[in-house]
Short mmCIF file of C-alpha atoms and ligand atoms in Angstrom, two decimals:
data_model
loop_
_atom_site.label_atom_id
_atom_site.label_comp_id
_atom_site.label_asym_id
_atom_site.label_seq_id
_atom_site.Cartn_x
_atom_site.Cartn_y
_atom_site.Cartn_z
CA MET A 1 -21.28 4.74 3.30
CA THR A 2 -24.14 3.23 1.33
CA LYS A 3 -25.97 0.12 2.39
CA ALA A 4 -25.16 -3.29 1.02
CA HIS A 5 -28.17 -3.62 -1.25
CA GLY A 6 -28.15 -4.64 -4.86
CA ALA A 7 -27.71 -8.32 -5.45
CA ASP A 8 -30.79 -10.46 -5.96
CA ILE A 9 -30.56 -13.31 -3.53
CA PRO A 10 -30.98 -16.79 -5.09
CA ALA A 11 -33.58 -19.07 -3.54
CA GLU A 12 -30.90 -21.58 -2.58
CA ILE A 13 -29.15 -18.96 -0.44
CA ARG A 14 -32.42 -17.89 1.16
CA ASN A 15 -33.17 -21.54 1.94
CA ARG A 16 -29.83 -21.95 3.68
CA ASP A 17 -30.74 -19.06 5.97
CA ALA A 18 -34.24 -20.40 6.53
CA MET A 19 -32.82 -23.80 7.57
CA ASP A 20 -30.00 -22.33 9.69
CA PRO A 21 -30.28 -23.68 13.27
CA LEU A 22 -28.23 -20.70 14.48
CA GLY A 23 -30.31 -18.09 12.64
CA HIS A 24 -31.86 -16.87 15.91
CA LEU A 25 -28.49 -15.62 17.22
CA LYS A 26 -28.51 -12.67 14.82
CA ALA A 27 -31.22 -10.97 16.88
CA ARG A 28 -28.80 -10.83 19.82
CA PHE A 29 -26.48 -8.34 18.07
CA HIS A 30 -26.61 -4.82 16.83
CA VAL A 31 -25.26 -4.80 13.29
CA PRO A 32 -26.00 -1.42 11.65
CA ASP A 33 -28.90 -1.68 9.25
CA GLY A 34 -27.92 -2.92 5.80
CA LEU A 35 -24.25 -3.42 6.65
CA VAL A 36 -22.45 -6.64 5.77
CA TYR A 37 -19.91 -6.80 8.55
CA LEU A 38 -16.87 -8.92 7.72
CA ALA A 39 -14.42 -7.44 10.21
CA GLY A 40 -15.41 -9.47 13.26
CA ASN A 41 -11.91 -10.92 13.13
CA SER A 42 -10.80 -7.43 14.14
CA LEU A 43 -13.68 -6.13 16.29
CA GLY A 44 -16.97 -7.94 16.83
CA PRO A 45 -20.27 -6.00 16.85
CA ALA A 46 -22.12 -5.02 20.02
CA PRO A 47 -24.32 -7.71 21.59
CA LEU A 48 -27.70 -6.12 22.41
CA ALA A 49 -27.41 -7.16 26.05
CA ILE A 50 -24.46 -4.81 26.43
CA PHE A 51 -26.65 -1.73 26.69
CA ASP A 52 -28.46 -2.90 29.84
CA GLU A 53 -25.35 -4.53 31.20
CA MET A 54 -23.39 -1.26 30.99
CA GLU A 55 -26.30 0.71 32.43
CA THR A 56 -26.41 -1.63 35.43
CA ALA A 57 -22.65 -1.67 35.83
CA VAL A 58 -22.38 2.12 35.82
CA ARG A 59 -25.62 3.31 37.45
CA SER A 60 -26.26 0.60 39.94
CA GLU A 61 -22.94 -1.10 40.71
CA TRP A 62 -20.55 1.84 40.45
CA ALA A 63 -22.65 4.96 41.11
CA GLU A 64 -24.83 3.45 43.86
CA GLY A 65 -22.89 0.46 45.09
CA LEU A 66 -19.46 2.07 45.10
CA ILE A 67 -16.87 0.11 47.07
CA ARG A 68 -19.53 -2.38 48.24
CA SER A 69 -19.76 -3.71 44.68
CA TRP A 70 -16.36 -5.40 44.96
CA ASN A 71 -18.24 -7.96 47.06
CA ASP A 72 -21.92 -7.44 46.32
CA ALA A 73 -21.57 -7.39 42.53
CA GLY A 74 -18.77 -9.95 42.53
CA TRP A 75 -16.29 -7.52 40.95
CA PHE A 76 -13.22 -9.07 42.56
CA SER A 77 -14.10 -12.54 41.24
CA LEU A 78 -15.10 -11.49 37.71
CA VAL A 79 -11.69 -12.47 36.35
CA GLU A 80 -12.38 -16.08 37.38
CA THR A 81 -16.16 -16.35 36.98
CA LEU A 82 -15.96 -14.93 33.46
CA GLY A 83 -12.75 -16.90 32.89
CA ASP A 84 -14.56 -20.16 33.62
CA ARG A 85 -17.43 -19.19 31.30
CA LEU A 86 -15.01 -18.32 28.52
CA GLY A 87 -13.08 -21.50 29.31
CA ARG A 88 -16.16 -23.55 28.39
CA LEU A 89 -16.03 -22.03 24.88
CA ILE A 90 -12.39 -23.08 24.39
CA GLY A 91 -12.56 -26.53 25.93
CA ALA A 92 -11.03 -25.62 29.28
CA ALA A 93 -12.37 -27.05 32.53
CA ALA A 94 -12.94 -24.59 35.37
CA GLY A 95 -10.06 -23.06 37.29
CA GLN A 96 -7.66 -22.75 34.36
CA THR A 97 -8.66 -19.49 32.67
CA VAL A 98 -8.65 -15.90 33.87
CA ILE A 99 -9.65 -12.75 32.04
CA CYS A 100 -7.08 -10.02 32.48
CA ASP A 101 -4.77 -7.49 30.88
CA SER A 102 -4.09 -7.41 27.15
CA VAL A 103 -2.99 -10.19 24.81
CA SER A 104 0.48 -8.65 24.58
CA ILE A 105 0.90 -8.68 28.36
CA ASN A 106 -0.44 -12.21 28.58
CA VAL A 107 1.99 -13.37 25.88
CA TYR A 108 4.74 -12.02 28.10
CA LYS A 109 3.43 -13.82 31.17
CA ALA A 110 2.82 -17.05 29.25
CA LEU A 111 6.30 -17.13 27.71
CA GLN A 112 7.90 -16.45 31.07
CA ALA A 113 5.70 -19.06 32.69
CA GLY A 114 6.76 -21.53 30.01
CA LEU A 115 10.43 -20.76 30.65
CA SER A 116 9.88 -21.19 34.38
CA LEU A 117 8.61 -24.71 33.69
CA ARG A 118 11.62 -25.63 31.55
CA PRO A 119 14.71 -24.14 33.24
CA GLY A 120 17.99 -24.78 31.46
CA ARG A 121 16.45 -25.02 28.01
CA THR A 122 17.72 -22.49 25.53
CA THR A 123 15.22 -21.78 22.74
CA ILE A 124 11.81 -20.27 22.20
CA VAL A 125 10.26 -21.25 18.87
CA ALA A 126 7.73 -19.04 17.07
CA GLU A 127 6.51 -18.14 13.58
CA ALA A 128 8.06 -15.30 11.57
CA GLY A 129 4.56 -14.74 10.20
CA SER A 130 3.07 -14.41 13.67
CA PHE A 131 1.04 -11.37 14.63
CA PRO A 132 3.90 -8.90 15.28
CA THR A 133 3.14 -8.19 18.93
CA ASP A 134 3.82 -11.85 19.81
CA LEU A 135 7.28 -11.57 18.30
CA TYR A 136 8.05 -8.17 19.82
CA VAL A 137 7.17 -9.58 23.22
CA ALA A 138 9.16 -12.78 22.58
CA GLU A 139 12.19 -10.69 21.63
CA GLY A 140 11.81 -8.75 24.88
CA VAL A 141 11.61 -11.99 26.87
CA VAL A 142 14.71 -13.38 25.16
CA ALA A 143 16.58 -10.11 25.80
CA GLY A 144 16.04 -10.66 29.52
CA HIS A 145 17.28 -14.27 29.41
CA PRO A 146 20.92 -14.40 28.29
CA GLY A 147 21.49 -17.81 26.73
CA VAL A 148 17.93 -18.16 25.41
CA ARG A 149 17.42 -17.68 21.64
CA LEU A 150 14.32 -17.06 19.55
CA LEU A 151 14.03 -19.36 16.53
CA LEU A 152 11.52 -18.59 13.83
CA GLU A 153 9.64 -20.70 11.35
CA GLY A 154 10.20 -19.02 7.99
CA VAL A 155 13.69 -17.83 8.99
CA ASP A 156 15.53 -20.61 10.79
CA ALA A 157 13.61 -23.44 9.13
CA ASP A 158 10.66 -23.76 6.77
CA ARG A 159 8.57 -25.76 9.21
CA LEU A 160 7.97 -24.99 12.89
CA GLU A 161 8.22 -28.71 13.66
CA ASP A 162 11.83 -28.77 12.45
CA LEU A 163 12.88 -26.22 15.09
CA ILE A 164 11.55 -28.20 18.04
CA ASP A 165 14.10 -30.34 19.90
CA GLU A 166 15.52 -31.07 23.35
CA LYS A 167 16.75 -27.45 23.60
CA THR A 168 13.25 -26.01 23.15
CA ALA A 169 11.65 -24.53 26.24
CA VAL A 170 8.54 -22.98 24.71
CA VAL A 171 6.74 -23.00 21.36
CA LEU A 172 4.56 -19.92 20.81
CA VAL A 173 2.13 -20.60 18.01
CA ASN A 174 -0.99 -19.08 16.49
CA HIS A 175 -3.96 -21.39 16.26
CA VAL A 176 -5.27 -19.44 13.24
CA ASP A 177 -2.89 -17.25 11.26
CA TYR A 178 -4.12 -13.64 11.32
CA LYS A 179 -3.20 -13.06 7.69
CA THR A 180 -3.87 -16.28 5.81
CA GLY A 181 -6.60 -17.71 8.04
CA ALA A 182 -4.75 -21.06 8.12
CA LEU A 183 -5.56 -23.30 11.12
CA ARG A 184 -3.01 -25.47 12.92
CA ASP A 185 -3.84 -28.93 14.22
CA MET A 186 -3.49 -28.22 17.92
CA ALA A 187 -3.45 -31.80 19.21
CA ALA A 188 -0.93 -32.98 16.60
CA LEU A 189 1.46 -30.10 17.24
CA ASN A 190 1.15 -30.51 21.01
CA ARG A 191 2.23 -34.12 20.63
CA ILE A 192 5.38 -33.04 18.79
CA ILE A 193 6.09 -30.28 21.32
CA HIS A 194 5.58 -32.65 24.26
CA ALA A 195 7.68 -35.40 22.69
CA ALA A 196 10.55 -32.89 22.81
CA GLY A 197 9.71 -32.06 26.44
CA ALA A 198 8.72 -28.48 25.59
CA ILE A 199 5.76 -26.26 26.52
CA ALA A 200 3.09 -25.12 24.04
CA VAL A 201 1.69 -21.57 24.22
CA TRP A 202 -1.27 -21.08 21.87
CA ASP A 203 -2.45 -17.69 20.61
CA LEU A 204 -6.21 -18.14 20.16
CA CYS A 205 -7.04 -14.59 19.02
CA HIS A 206 -8.44 -15.81 15.70
CA SER A 207 -10.01 -19.04 16.85
CA ALA A 208 -11.77 -18.36 20.17
CA GLY A 209 -15.50 -18.08 19.47
CA VAL A 210 -15.49 -19.60 15.97
CA VAL A 211 -13.33 -22.73 16.09
CA ASP A 212 -14.17 -25.67 18.36
CA VAL A 213 -11.03 -25.17 20.43
CA GLN A 214 -10.42 -28.08 22.82
CA LEU A 215 -7.53 -26.93 24.99
CA ASP A 216 -7.79 -29.67 27.61
CA ALA A 217 -8.44 -32.50 25.18
CA ALA A 218 -5.64 -31.34 22.88
CA GLY A 219 -3.19 -31.28 25.80
CA ALA A 220 -2.38 -27.56 25.59
CA ASP A 221 -0.09 -26.15 28.28
CA LEU A 222 -0.76 -22.42 28.09
CA ALA A 223 -2.94 -20.24 25.88
CA ILE A 224 -3.79 -16.60 25.48
CA GLY A 225 -6.31 -14.73 23.36
CA CYS A 226 -8.46 -11.66 22.97
CA THR A 227 -12.16 -11.15 23.60
CA TYR A 228 -12.80 -8.30 21.19
CA LYS A 229 -12.86 -10.29 17.95
CA TYR A 230 -15.17 -13.31 17.59
CA LEU A 231 -16.21 -13.13 21.25
CA ASN A 232 -17.74 -9.69 20.67
CA CYS A 233 -16.85 -8.21 24.07
CA GLY A 234 -16.00 -4.66 22.95
CA PRO A 235 -13.14 -2.53 21.68
CA GLY A 236 -9.98 -3.19 23.68
CA SER A 237 -11.81 -5.59 26.01
CA PRO A 238 -9.55 -7.54 28.40
CA ALA A 239 -7.76 -10.65 27.17
CA PHE A 240 -7.62 -14.15 28.66
CA ILE A 241 -4.90 -16.51 29.73
CA TYR A 242 -5.18 -20.27 30.27
CA ALA A 243 -2.79 -22.55 32.11
CA ALA A 244 -3.44 -26.30 32.34
CA SER A 245 -4.05 -27.26 35.96
CA ARG A 246 -1.15 -29.74 35.89
CA HIS A 247 1.24 -26.77 35.60
CA LEU A 248 -0.28 -24.44 38.16
CA ASP A 249 1.85 -25.57 41.10
CA MET A 250 5.16 -25.18 39.33
CA LEU A 251 4.83 -22.21 37.02
CA SER A 252 5.70 -18.66 37.92
CA GLN A 253 5.32 -15.37 36.10
CA PRO A 254 7.30 -12.16 36.57
CA LEU A 255 4.48 -9.60 36.87
CA ALA A 256 3.76 -10.62 40.44
CA GLY A 257 1.21 -8.23 41.92
CA TRP A 258 -1.27 -8.17 44.73
CA TRP A 259 -4.16 -9.65 42.68
CA GLY A 260 -2.04 -12.77 42.18
CA HIS A 261 -1.15 -13.05 45.86
CA ALA A 262 -2.44 -16.00 47.90
CA ALA A 263 -3.98 -13.56 50.40
CA PRO A 264 -4.36 -10.17 48.71
CA PHE A 265 -6.25 -8.61 51.60
CA ALA A 266 -3.70 -9.68 54.20
CA PHE A 267 -1.42 -7.02 52.73
CA GLU A 268 1.67 -9.05 53.56
CA ARG A 269 5.07 -7.61 52.86
CA GLY A 270 6.32 -10.69 50.97
CA TYR A 271 4.86 -12.13 47.76
CA ARG A 272 3.21 -15.54 48.00
CA ALA A 273 1.63 -16.63 44.75
CA ASP A 274 -1.97 -17.85 44.72
CA GLY A 275 -2.11 -21.63 44.36
CA GLY A 276 -4.49 -21.53 41.41
CA ILE A 277 -5.05 -19.66 38.17
CA ARG A 278 -5.08 -16.28 39.98
CA LYS A 279 -1.29 -16.48 40.14
CA LEU A 280 -1.36 -15.23 36.54
CA LEU A 281 -2.91 -11.93 37.67
CA SER A 282 -1.01 -8.79 38.54
CA GLY A 283 -3.13 -5.83 39.64
CA THR A 284 -6.57 -4.24 39.52
CA GLN A 285 -8.56 -5.01 36.39
CA PRO A 286 -10.88 -2.68 34.38
CA ILE A 287 -14.20 -3.67 35.90
CA LEU A 288 -16.46 -1.85 33.42
CA SER A 289 -14.71 -3.57 30.53
CA LEU A 290 -14.95 -6.90 32.33
CA ARG A 291 -18.69 -6.38 32.78
CA ALA A 292 -19.03 -6.13 28.99
CA ILE A 293 -17.50 -9.59 28.64
CA GLY A 294 -20.54 -11.17 30.28
CA ALA A 295 -22.75 -9.77 27.50
CA GLY A 296 -20.40 -11.01 24.77
CA LEU A 297 -20.24 -14.54 26.18
CA ALA A 298 -23.98 -14.71 26.88
CA ALA A 299 -24.69 -14.11 23.19
CA ILE A 300 -23.14 -17.45 22.13
CA GLU A 301 -22.57 -19.64 25.16
CA ASP A 302 -25.89 -21.51 24.93
CA VAL A 303 -25.12 -23.00 21.51
CA ALA A 304 -22.63 -25.74 20.71
CA MET A 305 -19.26 -24.55 19.46
CA ALA A 306 -19.33 -27.44 16.97
CA ASP A 307 -22.46 -25.91 15.40
CA LEU A 308 -20.85 -22.47 15.20
CA ARG A 309 -17.82 -24.08 13.58
CA ALA A 310 -19.93 -25.95 11.04
CA LYS A 311 -21.74 -22.78 9.98
CA SER A 312 -18.49 -20.82 9.87
CA LEU A 313 -16.98 -23.37 7.49
CA ALA A 314 -20.09 -23.34 5.32
CA MET A 315 -19.86 -19.54 5.08
CA THR A 316 -16.15 -19.36 4.22
CA GLY A 317 -16.60 -22.24 1.78
CA LEU A 318 -19.49 -20.47 0.02
CA PHE A 319 -17.57 -17.19 -0.19
CA MET A 320 -14.52 -18.86 -1.70
CA GLU A 321 -16.69 -20.64 -4.23
CA LEU A 322 -18.41 -17.38 -5.24
CA VAL A 323 -15.26 -15.25 -5.64
CA GLU A 324 -13.03 -17.93 -7.14
CA GLN A 325 -13.76 -17.03 -10.75
CA SER A 326 -13.12 -13.30 -10.38
CA CYS A 327 -9.92 -14.03 -8.40
CA ARG A 328 -8.75 -16.23 -11.25
CA THR A 329 -9.66 -13.62 -13.87
CA HIS A 330 -7.67 -10.94 -12.05
CA GLY A 331 -4.74 -13.16 -11.10
CA LEU A 332 -5.46 -12.97 -7.36
CA GLU A 333 -4.39 -15.70 -4.97
CA LEU A 334 -6.78 -17.09 -2.39
CA MET A 335 -4.44 -17.42 0.59
CA THR A 336 -6.85 -19.31 2.83
CA PRO A 337 -6.71 -23.12 2.63
CA ARG A 338 -9.61 -24.78 0.79
CA ASP A 339 -9.44 -27.80 3.07
CA PRO A 340 -11.94 -27.06 5.89
CA ARG A 341 -9.69 -28.83 8.39
CA LEU A 342 -6.99 -26.27 7.67
CA ARG A 343 -8.82 -22.95 7.92
CA GLY A 344 -10.30 -20.73 10.60
CA SER A 345 -13.18 -18.34 9.93
CA GLN A 346 -11.74 -15.83 7.50
CA VAL A 347 -10.99 -15.72 3.80
CA SER A 348 -7.85 -13.85 2.75
CA ILE A 349 -6.94 -12.79 -0.74
CA ALA A 350 -3.44 -11.62 -1.68
CA PHE A 351 -3.54 -8.38 -3.63
CA ALA A 352 -1.00 -5.54 -3.39
CA ASP A 353 -3.78 -3.05 -4.29
CA GLY A 354 -6.07 -4.54 -1.68
CA TYR A 355 -6.39 -1.33 0.33
CA PRO A 356 -8.45 0.57 -2.28
CA VAL A 357 -10.48 -2.59 -2.95
CA ILE A 358 -11.49 -2.68 0.72
CA GLN A 359 -12.32 1.04 0.66
CA ALA A 360 -14.50 0.57 -2.43
CA LEU A 361 -16.32 -2.27 -0.68
CA ILE A 362 -16.77 -0.24 2.50
CA GLU A 363 -18.44 2.46 0.41
CA ARG A 364 -20.90 -0.24 -0.70
CA GLY A 365 -21.58 -1.24 2.90
CA ILE A 366 -19.35 -4.33 2.87
CA VAL A 367 -16.83 -3.98 5.68
CA GLY A 368 -13.64 -6.05 5.52
CA ASP A 369 -10.08 -4.97 6.24
CA PHE A 370 -6.58 -4.85 4.80
CA ARG A 371 -3.31 -5.99 6.32
CA ALA A 372 -0.08 -4.66 4.82
CA PRO A 373 1.60 -5.38 2.57
CA ASP A 374 -0.92 -7.28 0.48
CA THR A 375 -3.72 -9.04 2.34
CA VAL A 376 -7.45 -8.43 1.92
CA ARG A 377 -9.30 -10.10 4.81
CA PHE A 378 -12.94 -11.07 5.19
CA GLY A 379 -13.95 -12.47 8.59
CA PHE A 380 -17.13 -14.55 8.81
CA SER A 381 -18.99 -14.87 12.06
CA PRO A 382 -21.59 -17.62 12.36
CA SER A 383 -23.39 -15.79 15.16
CA TYR A 384 -24.57 -12.52 13.62
CA MET A 385 -24.33 -13.30 9.89
CA GLY A 386 -26.33 -15.36 7.46
CA PHE A 387 -25.65 -16.78 4.03
CA GLU A 388 -27.36 -13.81 2.39
CA GLU A 389 -24.61 -11.54 3.70
CA VAL A 390 -21.98 -13.94 2.40
CA TYR A 391 -23.63 -13.81 -1.03
CA ARG A 392 -23.91 -10.01 -1.03
CA ALA A 393 -20.26 -9.63 -0.02
CA ALA A 394 -19.06 -11.97 -2.75
CA MET A 395 -21.17 -10.25 -5.44
CA ALA A 396 -19.88 -6.84 -4.33
CA PHE A 397 -16.29 -8.09 -4.40
CA ASN A 398 -16.76 -9.49 -7.89
CA GLU A 399 -18.36 -6.28 -9.08
CA VAL A 400 -15.59 -4.08 -7.63
CA MET A 401 -12.92 -6.26 -9.21
CA ASN A 402 -14.59 -6.72 -12.59
CA SER A 403 -15.57 -3.06 -13.00
CA GLY A 404 -12.21 -1.78 -11.75
CA SER A 405 -14.10 0.81 -9.68
CA TRP A 406 -11.53 0.37 -6.88
CA ARG A 407 -9.05 2.30 -9.05
CA ASP A 408 -10.77 5.62 -8.28
CA GLU A 409 -8.19 7.74 -6.51
CA ARG A 410 -10.45 8.51 -3.55
CA PHE A 411 -10.06 4.88 -2.43
CA ALA A 412 -6.26 5.15 -2.26
CA ARG A 413 -6.13 7.64 0.62
CA ARG A 414 -4.89 5.75 3.68
CA SER A 415 -6.30 6.14 7.18
CA ILE A 416 -4.18 5.30 10.25
CA VAL A 417 -6.08 2.10 10.99
CA THR A 418 -6.40 -0.12 7.93
C1 PLP B 501 -2.99 -13.08 16.74
C2 PLP B 501 -2.94 -11.82 17.56
N1 PLP B 501 -2.16 -11.78 18.66
C3 PLP B 501 -2.09 -10.66 19.42
C4 PLP B 501 -2.82 -9.52 19.09
C5 PLP B 501 -2.66 -8.22 19.86
O1 PLP B 501 -3.19 -8.18 21.05
P1 PLP B 501 -3.37 -6.90 21.98
O2 PLP B 501 -3.28 -5.67 21.13
O3 PLP B 501 -4.74 -7.07 22.52
O4 PLP B 501 -2.32 -6.94 22.99
C6 PLP B 501 -3.68 -9.55 17.99
C7 PLP B 501 -4.48 -8.35 17.65
O5 PLP B 501 -5.16 -8.25 16.68
C8 PLP B 501 -3.73 -10.72 17.20
O6 PLP B 501 -4.50 -10.77 16.11
#
């Protein structure tokens, strides 16, 4: 892979970086030299603090501390202490967020928790265009609840809102669509969901860390999301789950395990759920992976999410402006909404031959990704990127499209992960 050199950077772009109040955050991350990394919506880069954090976690806490570290290093409470810190980045007051398990598992728990809050109701509503795992899990949940049906936006009605009625138990919805980058108005949709007496479960995978998510203020009921994308906590890092405190008494979830017990170290025969957010836990969590989450959060938690959001929108806006002409020339559709109120932090372009385009860009040191069947995605992170990278990426995209260099057959060979 070559480095992303080449384009002369206009003074106006350099000035934007010079004036950027978040410019100092870049120094907190390791982005390989010369790379323009636009796949943070898939896996964020390593925060520099991770190296010491892992060293301490392994050498000192595990190797030396051994079992004592469950107490001395706070291992047993990490799910909550980190959960509260992450909660601050998504507008959740303390005691409503835990870090645990994977997104898929948390979707399962959240849907079941939602059903437990609305017994007797007979539908779960979701989006046909949802990230597939959410739908696979929803289908599994429905299979275990005879009488409950899954209704999908895009199949059973054009608009999600038209599927929500007095039969709806739970609405599972993505805050930002993983393919198009479109953003839902959380507060407005919650009002519709609540007017029907239903429960809202938000998938925040593509908004946590880049959108000013306000779970409490928007009246969300439950939410889940990952930490490995814009929160930069590492490959396969544990997910999070949020439940509004008003629901904690009443909700239940089916993966009852000893970490969710009211008195885990009493080793009682019978299950008694914890009274708080720990009731959403099941069993032992991967402590080394949890330790990495502290480093990811520390890299952005001292700046205002509103500032990160403003820079993110400026970056996606600039990129769209710079690639618009070549998209038009080549008949490509910009899938991401132009209206800043309606987009997250990525720009998606529909192109059936997008895979080789992405490979050609990767060879030039511009790393985006491709989602079958036809979506080229560029994720923009306001924490470790500047406007110069946005400019370089756009110029490289234009060059690859205009020269047709992506047509070289070496770019067509598919790897397992696209
Ligand atoms: C919107 C969305 N939901 C769920 C997932 C999958 O989560 P996991 O593989 O961590 O269970 C992803 C992964 O990229 C995602 O983008």
